[in-house]
Amino acid sequence: MNSFVSSAPSAAANIINLPDAHLPFYFASFPSISEKCASDPECPYTSALHADKCWGYEYSCDESKRYSAPRCPGDHKGWVKSKSDQINTFYTQADFGFVKQQLREMKLLCEPLFADDSSLECSEHLRFCRGRNLMVNFTDLRNREEPIRYKMDVLKKGQIGGYCDFKQKELEAQADHISPLQSWGPEMRYFTRLTRRPIVEGDCDVIIEKPTFIMKIDATVNMYHHFCDFFNLYASLHLNSTQWDAFSTDVHILVWETYTYRSAFQDAWAAFTDHPIWDLKTFRGETVCFKNVVFPLLPRMIFGLYYNTPIIYGCENSGLFHAFSEHILHRLRIPFYHRTNKKIRITLLSRDTKYRRILNEDELIEAIAKNDDYEVQKVVYNRKMGFKEQLELTRNSDVFIGIHGAGLTHLMFLPDWAAVFELYNCEDSNCYLDLARLRGVKYVTWQKINKLTSVEDGSHDGGAHAKFANYSFDVEEFVRLVAIAAKHVQNHPQFKELVKDVDDDLINDRKHDEL
């Protein structure tokens, strides 16, 4: 560990483990750390200092200096009065402006009067909360036999609380979104002012010293739903970034259920914590005190991120989604391949499920593989392939093709110039279109229904929904749509810059051979 890190307020490992593009924003947020780095010859971040940047949620962040540059090429008429209003609406709905709005809403509900007192503050509707020196009593779980998931009765009155000036009526007024994954209302409604400081007075069976994020998570078997959890956790890091170690992985994660956590996507936790994932069984029968605890944004909040995000028409490219993508890829050390040619890398995601299979898949692949401008591969993302390996293939794709399904959530980890081709949206037209808009990648989908064939298995009375069938696609139309996606990639400024470097390499190699 270099002297800069070891001389900082904490000696925890991996404190400032951020993508290079994020470092100027980080150091601008913490001037004292920037000064410490500038005065230390061993600090590895000197090139990221003194940038006049801001994430976008800071109180005095000028629009020209913020991380995000959302685009609104679509018409704003009928939605807002002006183009600037359109951009600002998108920024507040789906970008760092959402974080800024939560910060503006924060209310101190449990006010400390002395250093060892407790504290609790939350945004409106108890969507996000954080506290210090709080007690949570899990003793009743010792006698609870049924497994806990999506339950609103884990706690009862007096089983969560702190020693503070408790503003009970203000908290009760915010406990209006009572649903398992919409808010922390089901838990915080039972908050109580304790008569003693729980940690000082020895009222805790367990004291958790490290910062702890308590999470209520969505369906872990589905990438679309589970990545709502990871995305909201990332947004919550920004919401909680009051200290220089805000992005540290030396934190604990406690999942608010008694099921032992398992998921095909569990590698993603390494972007947030160095420690094993806890669940409620970890502390069954014990009274636990948390010195520093965060209750992050939830996956199914009303008008939340990203499951229920209401996106204004005509806008795209959320900086918050872009930063999340870079954060995950950096923390998981997903490599980006050096380009050796100008070919468009096309990845077709094949399904090994009962429904939504592409019946003439090989014929489609053979048709586009004839194009010398393409490099084509077929992949199956299932439990036989590690999640990080999946991300590596996705990150190095220029065009990503797949029929409607959770695997298309991978589009969040495509490069900026990429296009996603949702081969058929199966009558769910907005799901991945909106996610592509949020991420800022080109979206293409099948339009001519008469040029695809639906094949049902006859098990659904009255005919199956489009999601419960398999499909064959017209080859010529498929080739045409792939060409639209590929043209977008070829014309993208970042891709042009990428292949320009390839040209330079070829020229240099040729000169070297001549010598």
PDB file of C-alpha atoms in Angstrom, residues 269-402:
ATOM      1  CA  TRP A 269     -20.976  -8.105  -5.315  1.00  0.00           C
ATOM      2  CA  ALA A 270     -17.193  -7.850  -5.641  1.00  0.00           C
ATOM      3  CA  ALA A 271     -17.754  -4.358  -7.047  1.00  0.00           C
ATOM      4  CA  PHE A 272     -19.155  -3.320  -3.658  1.00  0.00           C
ATOM      5  CA  THR A 273     -17.746  -5.482  -0.877  1.00  0.00           C
ATOM      6  CA  ASP A 274     -14.704  -7.585   0.002  1.00  0.00           C
ATOM      7  CA  HIS A 275     -16.677  -9.599   2.554  1.00  0.00           C
ATOM      8  CA  PRO A 276     -19.138 -12.521   2.417  1.00  0.00           C
ATOM      9  CA  ILE A 277     -22.820 -11.632   2.026  1.00  0.00           C
ATOM     10  CA  TRP A 278     -24.816 -11.834   5.255  1.00  0.00           C
ATOM     11  CA  ASP A 279     -28.503 -12.709   5.577  1.00  0.00           C
ATOM     12  CA  LEU A 280     -30.908 -12.568   8.524  1.00  0.00           C
ATOM     13  CA  LYS A 281     -29.835 -16.016   9.710  1.00  0.00           C
ATOM     14  CA  THR A 282     -26.443 -14.487  10.510  1.00  0.00           C
ATOM     15  CA  PHE A 283     -27.949 -12.603  13.468  1.00  0.00           C
ATOM     16  CA  ARG A 284     -30.976 -14.734  14.321  1.00  0.00           C
ATOM     17  CA  GLY A 285     -31.796 -14.388  18.016  1.00  0.00           C
ATOM     18  CA  GLU A 286     -29.405 -11.465  18.617  1.00  0.00           C
ATOM     19  CA  THR A 287     -29.619  -7.754  19.249  1.00  0.00           C
ATOM     20  CA  VAL A 288     -27.302  -6.052  16.775  1.00  0.00           C
ATOM     21  CA  CYS A 289     -25.966  -2.504  16.914  1.00  0.00           C
ATOM     22  CA  PHE A 290     -24.636  -0.811  13.801  1.00  0.00           C
ATOM     23  CA  LYS A 291     -22.210   2.062  14.177  1.00  0.00           C
ATOM     24  CA  ASN A 292     -22.743   3.085  10.559  1.00  0.00           C
ATOM     25  CA  VAL A 293     -25.659   1.678   8.587  1.00  0.00           C
ATOM     26  CA  VAL A 294     -27.206   2.491   5.203  1.00  0.00           C
ATOM     27  CA  PHE A 295     -30.630   1.450   3.921  1.00  0.00           C
ATOM     28  CA  PRO A 296     -30.171   1.917   0.142  1.00  0.00           C
ATOM     29  CA  LEU A 297     -32.612   2.841  -2.582  1.00  0.00           C
ATOM     30  CA  LEU A 298     -34.862  -0.078  -3.451  1.00  0.00           C
ATOM     31  CA  PRO A 299     -35.493  -1.933  -6.738  1.00  0.00           C
ATOM     32  CA  ARG A 300     -39.241  -1.294  -7.055  1.00  0.00           C
ATOM     33  CA  MET A 301     -39.674   2.249  -5.805  1.00  0.00           C
ATOM     34  CA  ILE A 302     -42.546   4.257  -7.275  1.00  0.00           C
ATOM     35  CA  PHE A 303     -40.920   6.284 -10.096  1.00  0.00           C
ATOM     36  CA  GLY A 304     -37.643   4.660  -9.062  1.00  0.00           C
ATOM     37  CA  LEU A 305     -34.520   3.419 -10.826  1.00  0.00           C
ATOM     38  CA  TYR A 306     -34.761   1.585 -13.107  1.00  0.00           C
ATOM     39  CA  TYR A 307     -37.700  -0.812 -12.854  1.00  0.00           C
ATOM     40  CA  ASN A 308     -40.328   1.939 -12.614  1.00  0.00           C
ATOM     41  CA  THR A 309     -38.453   4.813 -14.244  1.00  0.00           C
ATOM     42  CA  PRO A 310     -40.845   7.113 -16.146  1.00  0.00           C
ATOM     43  CA  ILE A 311     -38.606   8.344 -18.979  1.00  0.00           C
ATOM     44  CA  ILE A 312     -39.657  11.459 -20.835  1.00  0.00           C
ATOM     45  CA  TYR A 313     -40.036  10.970 -24.571  1.00  0.00           C
ATOM     46  CA  GLY A 314     -37.094  11.736 -26.832  1.00  0.00           C
ATOM     47  CA  CYS A 315     -34.207  11.531 -24.328  1.00  0.00           C
ATOM     48  CA  GLU A 316     -31.324   9.131 -23.769  1.00  0.00           C
ATOM     49  CA  ASN A 317     -27.832   8.668 -22.304  1.00  0.00           C
ATOM     50  CA  SER A 318     -28.040   8.875 -18.520  1.00  0.00           C
ATOM     51  CA  GLY A 319     -24.657   9.630 -16.975  1.00  0.00           C
ATOM     52  CA  LEU A 320     -25.666   7.691 -13.875  1.00  0.00           C
ATOM     53  CA  PHE A 321     -26.191   4.530 -15.939  1.00  0.00           C
ATOM     54  CA  HIS A 322     -22.970   5.169 -17.831  1.00  0.00           C
ATOM     55  CA  ALA A 323     -21.019   5.596 -14.584  1.00  0.00           C
ATOM     56  CA  PHE A 324     -22.590   2.428 -13.145  1.00  0.00           C
ATOM     57  CA  SER A 325     -21.519   0.448 -16.204  1.00  0.00           C
ATOM     58  CA  GLU A 326     -17.933   1.703 -15.966  1.00  0.00           C
ATOM     59  CA  HIS A 327     -17.843   1.114 -12.209  1.00  0.00           C
ATOM     60  CA  ILE A 328     -18.891  -2.537 -12.520  1.00  0.00           C
ATOM     61  CA  LEU A 329     -16.552  -3.292 -15.410  1.00  0.00           C
ATOM     62  CA  HIS A 330     -13.630  -1.639 -13.623  1.00  0.00           C
ATOM     63  CA  ARG A 331     -14.207  -3.230 -10.227  1.00  0.00           C
ATOM     64  CA  LEU A 332     -14.667  -6.707 -11.738  1.00  0.00           C
ATOM     65  CA  ARG A 333     -11.585  -6.173 -13.931  1.00  0.00           C
ATOM     66  CA  ILE A 334     -13.365  -7.043 -17.162  1.00  0.00           C
ATOM     67  CA  PRO A 335     -10.814  -6.650 -19.989  1.00  0.00           C
ATOM     68  CA  PHE A 336     -11.345  -4.685 -23.179  1.00  0.00           C
ATOM     69  CA  TYR A 337      -9.683  -6.305 -26.177  1.00  0.00           C
ATOM     70  CA  HIS A 338      -7.221  -4.472 -28.375  1.00  0.00           C
ATOM     71  CA  ARG A 339      -8.657  -3.966 -31.861  1.00  0.00           C
ATOM     72  CA  THR A 340      -6.672  -5.585 -34.654  1.00  0.00           C
ATOM     73  CA  ASN A 341      -9.084  -4.770 -37.487  1.00  0.00           C
ATOM     74  CA  LYS A 342     -12.072  -2.586 -38.376  1.00  0.00           C
ATOM     75  CA  LYS A 343     -14.623  -5.377 -38.302  1.00  0.00           C
ATOM     76  CA  ILE A 344     -17.890  -4.977 -36.416  1.00  0.00           C
ATOM     77  CA  ARG A 345     -18.035  -7.516 -33.605  1.00  0.00           C
ATOM     78  CA  ILE A 346     -21.506  -9.051 -33.557  1.00  0.00           C
ATOM     79  CA  THR A 347     -22.672 -11.266 -30.699  1.00  0.00           C
ATOM     80  CA  LEU A 348     -25.920 -13.220 -30.937  1.00  0.00           C
ATOM     81  CA  LEU A 349     -27.303 -14.357 -27.591  1.00  0.00           C
ATOM     82  CA  SER A 350     -28.877 -17.783 -27.978  1.00  0.00           C
ATOM     83  CA  ARG A 351     -31.451 -19.062 -25.494  1.00  0.00           C
ATOM     84  CA  ASP A 352     -31.450 -22.611 -24.138  1.00  0.00           C
ATOM     85  CA  THR A 353     -34.903 -22.150 -22.595  1.00  0.00           C
ATOM     86  CA  LYS A 354     -38.292 -23.603 -23.490  1.00  0.00           C
ATOM     87  CA  TYR A 355     -39.675 -20.402 -24.975  1.00  0.00           C
ATOM     88  CA  ARG A 356     -38.428 -17.503 -27.076  1.00  0.00           C
ATOM     89  CA  ARG A 357     -35.892 -19.608 -28.922  1.00  0.00           C
ATOM     90  CA  ILE A 358     -34.759 -18.529 -32.386  1.00  0.00           C
ATOM     91  CA  LEU A 359     -35.649 -21.540 -34.503  1.00  0.00           C
ATOM     92  CA  ASN A 360     -33.593 -20.626 -37.586  1.00  0.00           C
ATOM     93  CA  GLU A 361     -30.683 -19.256 -35.588  1.00  0.00           C
ATOM     94  CA  ASP A 362     -27.921 -20.949 -37.591  1.00  0.00           C
ATOM     95  CA  GLU A 363     -29.404 -19.703 -40.861  1.00  0.00           C
ATOM     96  CA  LEU A 364     -29.430 -16.123 -39.571  1.00  0.00           C
ATOM     97  CA  ILE A 365     -25.852 -16.337 -38.349  1.00  0.00           C
ATOM     98  CA  GLU A 366     -24.673 -17.865 -41.620  1.00  0.00           C
ATOM     99  CA  ALA A 367     -26.287 -15.002 -43.545  1.00  0.00           C
ATOM    100  CA  ILE A 368     -24.517 -12.192 -41.696  1.00  0.00           C
ATOM    101  CA  ALA A 369     -21.240 -14.104 -41.426  1.00  0.00           C
ATOM    102  CA  LYS A 370     -20.909 -13.754 -45.210  1.00  0.00           C
ATOM    103  CA  ASN A 371     -20.259 -10.033 -44.693  1.00  0.00           C
ATOM    104  CA  ASP A 372     -16.506  -9.479 -44.511  1.00  0.00           C
ATOM    105  CA  ASP A 373     -17.069  -6.377 -42.346  1.00  0.00           C
ATOM    106  CA  TYR A 374     -18.472  -8.511 -39.516  1.00  0.00           C
ATOM    107  CA  GLU A 375     -17.013 -10.852 -36.913  1.00  0.00           C
ATOM    108  CA  VAL A 376     -19.917 -13.001 -35.727  1.00  0.00           C
ATOM    109  CA  GLN A 377     -20.218 -15.242 -32.686  1.00  0.00           C
ATOM    110  CA  LYS A 378     -23.066 -17.086 -31.003  1.00  0.00           C
ATOM    111  CA  VAL A 379     -23.095 -17.317 -27.194  1.00  0.00           C
ATOM    112  CA  VAL A 380     -25.278 -18.919 -24.550  1.00  0.00           C
ATOM    113  CA  TYR A 381     -25.271 -17.090 -21.220  1.00  0.00           C
ATOM    114  CA  ASN A 382     -26.203 -19.691 -18.631  1.00  0.00           C
ATOM    115  CA  ARG A 383     -24.768 -21.209 -15.463  1.00  0.00           C
ATOM    116  CA  LYS A 384     -22.138 -23.060 -17.492  1.00  0.00           C
ATOM    117  CA  MET A 385     -20.458 -19.722 -18.235  1.00  0.00           C
ATOM    118  CA  GLY A 386     -19.224 -17.533 -15.381  1.00  0.00           C
ATOM    119  CA  PHE A 387     -20.796 -14.114 -15.142  1.00  0.00           C
ATOM    120  CA  LYS A 388     -17.498 -12.291 -15.528  1.00  0.00           C
ATOM    121  CA  GLU A 389     -16.804 -14.255 -18.701  1.00  0.00           C
ATOM    122  CA  GLN A 390     -20.227 -13.182 -19.966  1.00  0.00           C
ATOM    123  CA  LEU A 391     -19.401  -9.552 -19.227  1.00  0.00           C
ATOM    124  CA  GLU A 392     -16.099  -9.913 -21.065  1.00  0.00           C
ATOM    125  CA  LEU A 393     -17.904 -11.063 -24.211  1.00  0.00           C
ATOM    126  CA  THR A 394     -20.490  -8.302 -23.871  1.00  0.00           C
ATOM    127  CA  ARG A 395     -17.972  -5.543 -23.277  1.00  0.00           C
ATOM    128  CA  ASN A 396     -16.176  -6.524 -26.469  1.00  0.00           C
ATOM    129  CA  SER A 397     -19.276  -6.590 -28.667  1.00  0.00           C
ATOM    130  CA  ASP A 398     -20.273  -3.784 -31.039  1.00  0.00           C
ATOM    131  CA  VAL A 399     -23.691  -5.194 -31.916  1.00  0.00           C
ATOM    132  CA  PHE A 400     -25.501  -7.379 -29.374  1.00  0.00           C
ATOM    133  CA  ILE A 401     -28.468  -9.409 -30.676  1.00  0.00           C
ATOM    134  CA  GLY A 402     -31.040 -11.310 -28.659  1.00  0.00           C
TER     135      GLY A 402
END
